[in-house]
PDB file of C-alpha atoms in Angstrom:
ATOM      1  CA  MET A1348      -3.192  -3.590 -12.073  1.00 43.00           C
ATOM      2  CA  LYS A1349      -4.973  -6.304 -11.378  1.00 41.00           C
ATOM      3  CA  VAL A1350      -2.745  -7.347  -8.719  1.00 35.00           C
ATOM      4  CA  VAL A1351      -3.047  -4.182  -6.680  1.00 39.00           C
ATOM      5  CA  ARG A1352      -6.698  -4.476  -7.611  1.00 41.00           C
ATOM      6  CA  ALA A1353      -7.086  -7.690  -5.870  1.00 38.00           C
ATOM      7  CA  LEU A1354      -4.495  -6.513  -3.259  1.00 36.00           C
ATOM      8  CA  MET A1355      -6.603  -3.460  -2.227  1.00 39.00           C
ATOM      9  CA  VAL A1356     -10.164  -5.542  -2.155  1.00 37.00           C
ATOM     10  CA  SER A1357      -8.667  -8.128   0.063  1.00 35.00           C
ATOM     11  CA  LEU A1358      -6.885  -6.076   2.778  1.00 34.00           C
ATOM     12  CA  ALA A1359      -8.620  -7.067   5.797  1.00 30.00           C
ATOM     13  CA  GLY A1360      -5.928  -9.728   6.129  1.00 35.00           C
ATOM     14  CA  ALA A1361      -2.881  -7.779   4.959  1.00 37.00           C
ATOM     15  CA  ALA A1362       0.680  -7.366   7.000  1.00 33.00           C
ATOM     16  CA  ILE A1363       2.259  -4.136   6.783  1.00 35.00           C
ATOM     17  CA  GLY A1364       5.904  -4.489   6.837  1.00 35.00           C
ATOM     18  CA  MET A1365       7.721  -1.096   8.002  1.00 33.00           C
ATOM     19  CA  MET A1366      10.471   0.041  10.391  1.00 30.00           C
ATOM     20  CA  GLY A1367      10.336   3.169  13.042  1.00 33.00           C
ATOM     21  CA  ALA A1368       7.255   5.236  13.746  1.00 38.00           C
ATOM     22  CA  ILE A1369       4.987   5.995  10.753  1.00 45.00           C
ATOM     23  CA  ALA A1370       5.684  10.171   9.362  1.00 49.00           C
ATOM     24  CA  VAL A1371       3.104  12.438   9.441  1.00 50.00           C
ATOM     25  CA  ALA A1372       0.820  11.697   6.285  1.00 61.00           C
ATOM     26  CA  GLN A1373       0.345  14.201   3.503  1.00 78.00           C
ATOM     27  CA  SER A1374      -3.652  15.760   3.693  1.00 91.00           C
ATOM     28  CA  LEU A1375      -5.236  14.566   1.159  1.00 95.00           C
ATOM     29  CA  THR A1376      -8.159  16.577  -0.806  1.00 96.00           C
ATOM     30  CA  ALA A1377     -10.793  15.228  -3.292  1.00 97.00           C
ATOM     31  CA  ASP A1378      -9.449  17.088  -5.855  1.00 97.00           C
ATOM     32  CA  ASP A1379      -5.985  15.313  -5.292  1.00 97.00           C
ATOM     33  CA  VAL A1380      -7.318  11.554  -5.833  1.00 97.00           C
ATOM     34  CA  ASP A1381      -9.150  12.895  -8.541  1.00 97.00           C
ATOM     35  CA  ARG A1382      -5.887  14.167 -10.089  1.00 98.00           C
ATOM     36  CA  ALA A1383      -3.772  10.930  -8.995  1.00 96.00           C
ATOM     37  CA  LEU A1384      -6.645   8.787 -10.586  1.00 96.00           C
ATOM     38  CA  ALA A1385      -6.545  10.837 -13.766  1.00 97.00           C
ATOM     39  CA  ALA A1386      -2.922  10.629 -13.938  1.00 96.00           C
ATOM     40  CA  LEU A1387      -2.859   7.045 -13.424  1.00 93.00           C
ATOM     41  CA  GLU A1388      -5.308   6.258 -16.269  1.00 93.00           C
ATOM     42  CA  ALA A1389      -3.294   8.717 -18.423  1.00 94.00           C
ATOM     43  CA  LEU A1390      -0.087   6.399 -17.663  1.00 91.00           C
ATOM     44  CA  LYS A1391      -1.901   2.922 -18.319  1.00 88.00           C
ATOM     45  CA  PRO A1392      -1.431   3.491 -22.278  1.00 88.00           C
ATOM     46  CA  LEU A1393       2.783   4.114 -21.726  1.00 84.00           C
ATOM     47  CA  VAL A1394       2.958   1.469 -19.132  1.00 81.00           C
ATOM     48  CA  ALA A1395       0.790  -1.070 -20.825  1.00 78.00           C
ATOM     49  CA  ASP A1396       3.460  -3.332 -22.280  1.00 75.00           C
ATOM     50  CA  ALA A1397       5.619  -2.637 -18.961  1.00 71.00           C
ATOM     51  CA  GLU A1398       6.559  -5.446 -16.722  1.00 65.00           C
ATOM     52  CA  VAL A1399       5.736  -3.281 -13.956  1.00 59.00           C
ATOM     53  CA  ASP A1400       1.800  -3.608 -12.741  1.00 55.00           C
ATOM     54  CA  PHE A1401       2.181  -0.985 -10.126  1.00 59.00           C
ATOM     55  CA  ALA A1402       3.458  -3.497  -7.711  1.00 43.00           C
ATOM     56  CA  PRO A1403       6.909  -3.223  -6.462  1.00 34.00           C
ATOM     57  CA  PRO A1404       8.901  -6.436  -6.947  1.00 35.00           C
ATOM     58  CA  ALA A1405       8.746  -7.845  -2.963  1.00 35.00           C
ATOM     59  CA  LEU A1406       4.811  -7.141  -3.724  1.00 31.00           C
ATOM     60  CA  SER A1407       4.554  -9.015  -6.530  1.00 33.00           C
ATOM     61  CA  ALA A1408       6.874 -11.803  -5.071  1.00 33.00           C
ATOM     62  CA  GLN A1409       3.776 -11.897  -2.131  1.00 35.00           C
ATOM     63  CA  SER A1410       0.530 -11.237  -4.391  1.00 33.00           C
ATOM     64  CA  GLN A1411      -0.435 -14.700  -3.055  1.00 34.00           C
ATOM     65  CA  GLY A1412      -0.149 -13.573   0.869  1.00 39.00           C
ATOM     66  CA  MET A1413       2.065 -14.964   3.680  1.00 38.00           C
ATOM     67  CA  THR A1414       0.436 -18.323   5.127  1.00 41.00           C
ATOM     68  CA  GLY A1415       2.266 -19.347   8.093  1.00 40.00           C
ATOM     69  CA  PRO A1416       1.154 -21.165  11.428  1.00 38.00           C
ATOM     70  CA  MET A1417      -1.167 -17.682  11.718  1.00 37.00           C
ATOM     71  CA  GLY A1418      -2.466 -18.585   8.176  1.00 41.00           C
ATOM     72  CA  ASP A1419      -2.807 -16.361   5.369  1.00 42.00           C
ATOM     73  CA  LEU A1420      -1.894 -12.768   6.535  1.00 42.00           C
ATOM     74  CA  GLY A1421      -1.557 -11.328   3.239  1.00 44.00           C
ATOM     75  CA  PRO A1422       0.781  -9.425   0.953  1.00 46.00           C
ATOM     76  CA  VAL A1423       3.358  -7.800   2.849  1.00 52.00           C
ATOM     77  CA  PHE A1424       3.599  -4.175   1.308  1.00 59.00           C
ATOM     78  CA  SER A1425       6.525  -1.883   1.165  1.00 66.00           C
ATOM     79  CA  THR A1426       7.372   0.918   3.603  1.00 69.00           C
ATOM     80  CA  ARG A1427      10.092   3.579   3.647  1.00 72.00           C
ATOM     81  CA  GLU A1428      12.279   3.959   6.632  1.00 71.00           C
ATOM     82  CA  ASP A1429       9.888   6.237   8.618  1.00 71.00           C
ATOM     83  CA  GLY A1430       7.478   3.571   8.201  1.00 67.00           C
ATOM     84  CA  SER A1431       5.181   5.211   5.826  1.00 76.00           C
ATOM     85  CA  LEU A1432       3.894   3.236   2.717  1.00 78.00           C
ATOM     86  CA  SER A1433       5.739   3.145  -0.370  1.00 78.00           C
ATOM     87  CA  MET A1434       4.307   0.027  -2.597  1.00 77.00           C
ATOM     88  CA  PHE A1435       3.314   2.557  -5.421  1.00 83.00           C
ATOM     89  CA  SER A1436       6.378   4.889  -5.323  1.00 84.00           C
ATOM     90  CA  GLU A1437       8.683   1.646  -5.610  1.00 80.00           C
ATOM     91  CA  ALA A1438       6.540   0.486  -8.402  1.00 80.00           C
ATOM     92  CA  MET A1439       6.904   4.212 -10.078  1.00 83.00           C
ATOM     93  CA  ARG A1440      11.104   3.720  -9.537  1.00 81.00           C
ATOM     94  CA  ALA A1441      10.870   0.917 -11.203  1.00 76.00           C
ATOM     95  CA  LEU A1442       9.382   2.635 -14.608  1.00 77.00           C
ATOM     96  CA  PRO A1443      12.268   4.304 -15.584  1.00 68.00           C
ATOM     97  CA  SER A1444      14.241   1.368 -16.869  1.00 73.00           C
ATOM     98  CA  GLN A1445      11.246   0.297 -19.580  1.00 76.00           C
ATOM     99  CA  VAL A1446       9.628   4.034 -19.913  1.00 82.00           C
ATOM    100  CA  PRO A1447      11.400   7.224 -20.219  1.00 85.00           C
ATOM    101  CA  ALA A1448      11.057   9.192 -17.154  1.00 87.00           C
ATOM    102  CA  SER A1449      10.130  12.210 -19.146  1.00 90.00           C
ATOM    103  CA  GLU A1450       7.270  10.540 -20.637  1.00 91.00           C
ATOM    104  CA  ILE A1451       6.116   9.806 -17.217  1.00 91.00           C
ATOM    105  CA  SER A1452       7.164  13.327 -16.005  1.00 93.00           C
ATOM    106  CA  THR A1453       5.059  15.033 -18.041  1.00 95.00           C
ATOM    107  CA  ILE A1454       2.016  13.237 -18.046  1.00 95.00           C
ATOM    108  CA  VAL A1455       2.100  13.694 -14.232  1.00 96.00           C
ATOM    109  CA  ARG A1456       2.906  17.382 -14.549  1.00 97.00           C
ATOM    110  CA  ARG A1457      -0.069  17.736 -16.581  1.00 97.00           C
ATOM    111  CA  HIS A1458      -2.419  16.448 -14.073  1.00 98.00           C
ATOM    112  CA  GLY A1459      -1.012  19.041 -11.474  1.00 97.00           C
ATOM    113  CA  PHE A1460       1.988  16.699  -9.706  1.00 97.00           C
ATOM    114  CA  ALA A1461       5.417  18.925  -9.028  1.00 96.00           C
ATOM    115  CA  SER A1462       7.043  15.313 -10.090  1.00 95.00           C
ATOM    116  CA  ILE A1463       6.725  11.946 -10.538  1.00 93.00           C
ATOM    117  CA  ASP A1464       7.823  11.563  -6.605  1.00 92.00           C
ATOM    118  CA  HIS A1465       4.743  13.740  -5.727  1.00 95.00           C
ATOM    119  CA  PHE A1466       2.897  11.620  -7.628  1.00 95.00           C
ATOM    120  CA  ALA A1467       3.964   8.401  -6.157  1.00 93.00           C
ATOM    121  CA  ARG A1468       3.598   9.688  -2.803  1.00 93.00           C
ATOM    122  CA  THR A1469       0.173  11.071  -3.349  1.00 95.00           C
ATOM    123  CA  MET A1470      -0.660   7.353  -4.299  1.00 93.00           C
ATOM    124  CA  ASP A1471       0.833   5.619  -1.485  1.00 91.00           C
ATOM    125  CA  HIS A1472      -1.330   8.108   0.604  1.00 92.00           C
ATOM    126  CA  ILE A1473      -4.207   7.185  -0.709  1.00 92.00           C
ATOM    127  CA  PHE A1474      -3.293   3.649  -0.681  1.00 88.00           C
ATOM    128  CA  THR A1475      -2.649   4.255   3.106  1.00 88.00           C
ATOM    129  CA  ALA A1476      -6.365   5.521   3.369  1.00 91.00           C
ATOM    130  CA  TYR A1477      -7.555   2.896   1.739  1.00 88.00           C
ATOM    131  CA  ILE A1478      -6.163   0.291   4.156  1.00 85.00           C
ATOM    132  CA  ALA A1479      -7.253   2.326   6.618  1.00 87.00           C
ATOM    133  CA  SER A1480     -10.706   2.400   5.267  1.00 88.00           C
ATOM    134  CA  GLU A1481     -10.988  -1.372   4.672  1.00 85.00           C
ATOM    135  CA  VAL A1482      -9.604  -2.642   8.008  1.00 80.00           C
ATOM    136  CA  SER A1483     -10.615  -2.649  11.955  1.00 78.00           C
ATOM    137  CA  THR A1484      -7.777  -2.692  13.947  1.00 76.00           C
ATOM    138  CA  ALA A1485     -10.745  -4.221  16.054  1.00 77.00           C
ATOM    139  CA  ASP A1486     -10.406  -7.349  13.726  1.00 74.00           C
ATOM    140  CA  ILE A1487      -6.517  -7.408  14.723  1.00 77.00           C
ATOM    141  CA  PRO A1488      -6.020  -9.805  17.986  1.00 78.00           C
ATOM    142  CA  SER A1489      -5.063  -8.244  21.379  1.00 79.00           C
ATOM    143  CA  ALA A1490      -1.175  -8.531  22.505  1.00 78.00           C
ATOM    144  CA  GLU A1491      -2.548 -10.743  24.909  1.00 83.00           C
ATOM    145  CA  GLU A1492      -4.229 -13.123  22.622  1.00 83.00           C
ATOM    146  CA  ARG A1493      -1.219 -12.877  19.887  1.00 79.00           C
ATOM    147  CA  GLN A1494       0.918 -13.585  22.979  1.00 81.00           C
ATOM    148  CA  ALA A1495      -1.179 -16.565  24.587  1.00 83.00           C
ATOM    149  CA  ALA A1496      -1.240 -17.873  20.208  1.00 80.00           C
ATOM    150  CA  LEU A1497       2.808 -17.807  20.864  1.00 82.00           C
ATOM    151  CA  ALA A1498       2.476 -19.787  23.811  1.00 84.00           C
ATOM    152  CA  PHE A1499       1.374 -22.825  22.405  1.00 82.00           C
ATOM    153  CA  ALA A1500       3.599 -22.684  19.000  1.00 81.00           C
ATOM    154  CA  PRO A1501       6.150 -25.565  18.770  1.00 85.00           C
ATOM    155  CA  PRO A1502       9.385 -24.328  19.142  1.00 84.00           C
ATOM    156  CA  GLN A1503      10.375 -24.824  15.216  1.00 83.00           C
ATOM    157  CA  MET A1504       7.459 -22.418  14.092  1.00 84.00           C
ATOM    158  CA  ARG A1505       8.128 -19.911  16.849  1.00 83.00           C
ATOM    159  CA  ALA A1506      10.631 -17.401  15.018  1.00 82.00           C
ATOM    160  CA  GLU A1507       8.005 -17.587  11.872  1.00 82.00           C
ATOM    161  CA  MET A1508       5.207 -16.749  14.338  1.00 81.00           C
ATOM    162  CA  GLU A1509       6.877 -13.966  15.701  1.00 81.00           C
ATOM    163  CA  ALA A1510       7.420 -12.132  12.808  1.00 78.00           C
ATOM    164  CA  GLN A1511       4.052 -12.310  11.781  1.00 76.00           C
ATOM    165  CA  LEU A1512       2.537 -10.788  15.247  1.00 77.00           C
ATOM    166  CA  ALA A1513       5.040  -8.500  14.270  1.00 74.00           C
ATOM    167  CA  GLN A1514       3.579  -7.706  11.540  1.00 73.00           C
ATOM    168  CA  LEU A1515       0.221  -7.226  12.877  1.00 74.00           C
ATOM    169  CA  ASP A1516       1.227  -4.494  15.483  1.00 75.00           C
ATOM    170  CA  ARG A1517       3.092  -2.470  12.351  1.00 73.00           C
ATOM    171  CA  LEU A1518      -0.509  -2.974  10.247  1.00 75.00           C
ATOM    172  CA  LYS A1519      -2.345  -1.835  13.203  1.00 80.00           C
ATOM    173  CA  ALA A1520       0.281   1.719  13.576  1.00 79.00           C
ATOM    174  CA  LEU A1521      -0.555   2.101   9.672  1.00 80.00           C
ATOM    175  CA  ILE A1522      -3.448   2.306  10.421  1.00 83.00           C
ATOM    176  CA  ASP A1523      -3.539   4.136  13.399  1.00 85.00           C
ATOM    177  CA  ALA A1524      -2.032   6.825  12.062  1.00 84.00           C
ATOM    178  CA  ALA A1525      -3.908   7.441   8.944  1.00 89.00           C
ATOM    179  CA  PRO A1526      -5.272  11.139   9.208  1.00 93.00           C
ATOM    180  CA  ALA A1527      -9.526  10.496   9.703  1.00 94.00           C
ATOM    181  CA  GLU A1528      -9.774  13.426   6.664  1.00 96.00           C
ATOM    182  CA  ASN A1529      -7.382  11.253   4.701  1.00 95.00           C
ATOM    183  CA  ILE A1530      -9.888   8.470   4.883  1.00 95.00           C
ATOM    184  CA  ALA A1531     -12.743   9.971   4.331  1.00 97.00           C
ATOM    185  CA  VAL A1532     -11.957  11.715   1.356  1.00 97.00           C
ATOM    186  CA  VAL A1533     -10.876   8.095   0.378  1.00 95.00           C
ATOM    187  CA  GLU A1534     -13.939   6.763   1.408  1.00 95.00           C
ATOM    188  CA  ALA A1535     -15.834   9.010  -0.443  1.00 97.00           C
ATOM    189  CA  LYS A1536     -13.914   8.040  -3.602  1.00 96.00           C
ATOM    190  CA  LYS A1537     -13.886   4.603  -3.000  1.00 93.00           C
ATOM    191  CA  ALA A1538     -15.602   3.861  -6.316  1.00 93.00           C
ATOM    192  CA  ALA A1539     -13.411   5.818  -8.487  1.00 93.00           C
ATOM    193  CA  ILE A1540     -10.403   4.074  -6.655  1.00 91.00           C
ATOM    194  CA  ASP A1541     -11.598   0.702  -7.211  1.00 88.00           C
ATOM    195  CA  ALA A1542     -12.533   1.182 -10.832  1.00 88.00           C
ATOM    196  CA  ALA A1543      -8.900   2.473 -11.651  1.00 87.00           C
ATOM    197  CA  PHE A1544      -7.373  -0.707 -10.290  1.00 78.00           C
TER     198      PHE A1544
END
């Protein structure tokens, strides 16, 4: 849980790896967030000994951030083919190899979720709104600024730098696609979300 907390608190430099257009996000209510956090709290004793820290393997390997010509761009978050965030869903998919899926399912259903996937996707939407509430697209260099930086890159660094610049475009797309209503709900629940992680 500490890995996820550290990532959520330091999202200003996060880079989001994704493909395609971002899917329409699930609408969140305060009740959705409350139920998701309650389910997460109930899951903690069950997964305490599991080797999953609610962060997918790709994220865990990069938890110290991605560095390169542009400096530290933060972690690369996992996404689905539709471009929506999937980091929590991936962590939940890894759990049944260590914790019986029936036990996980019982807990999430008790908190009003139709399935493990429903719970995990709700958490992914919460994370997306959290990122959008923490990161301003105004802080992301413009396309012109990024191209100017690329023009000065030594040839041996150009490919890595281009990949990092593309990550910034994807981050901006994720932030832009987050519904304002979801961001408002998450901002109202920020203290509870921070405490959960």
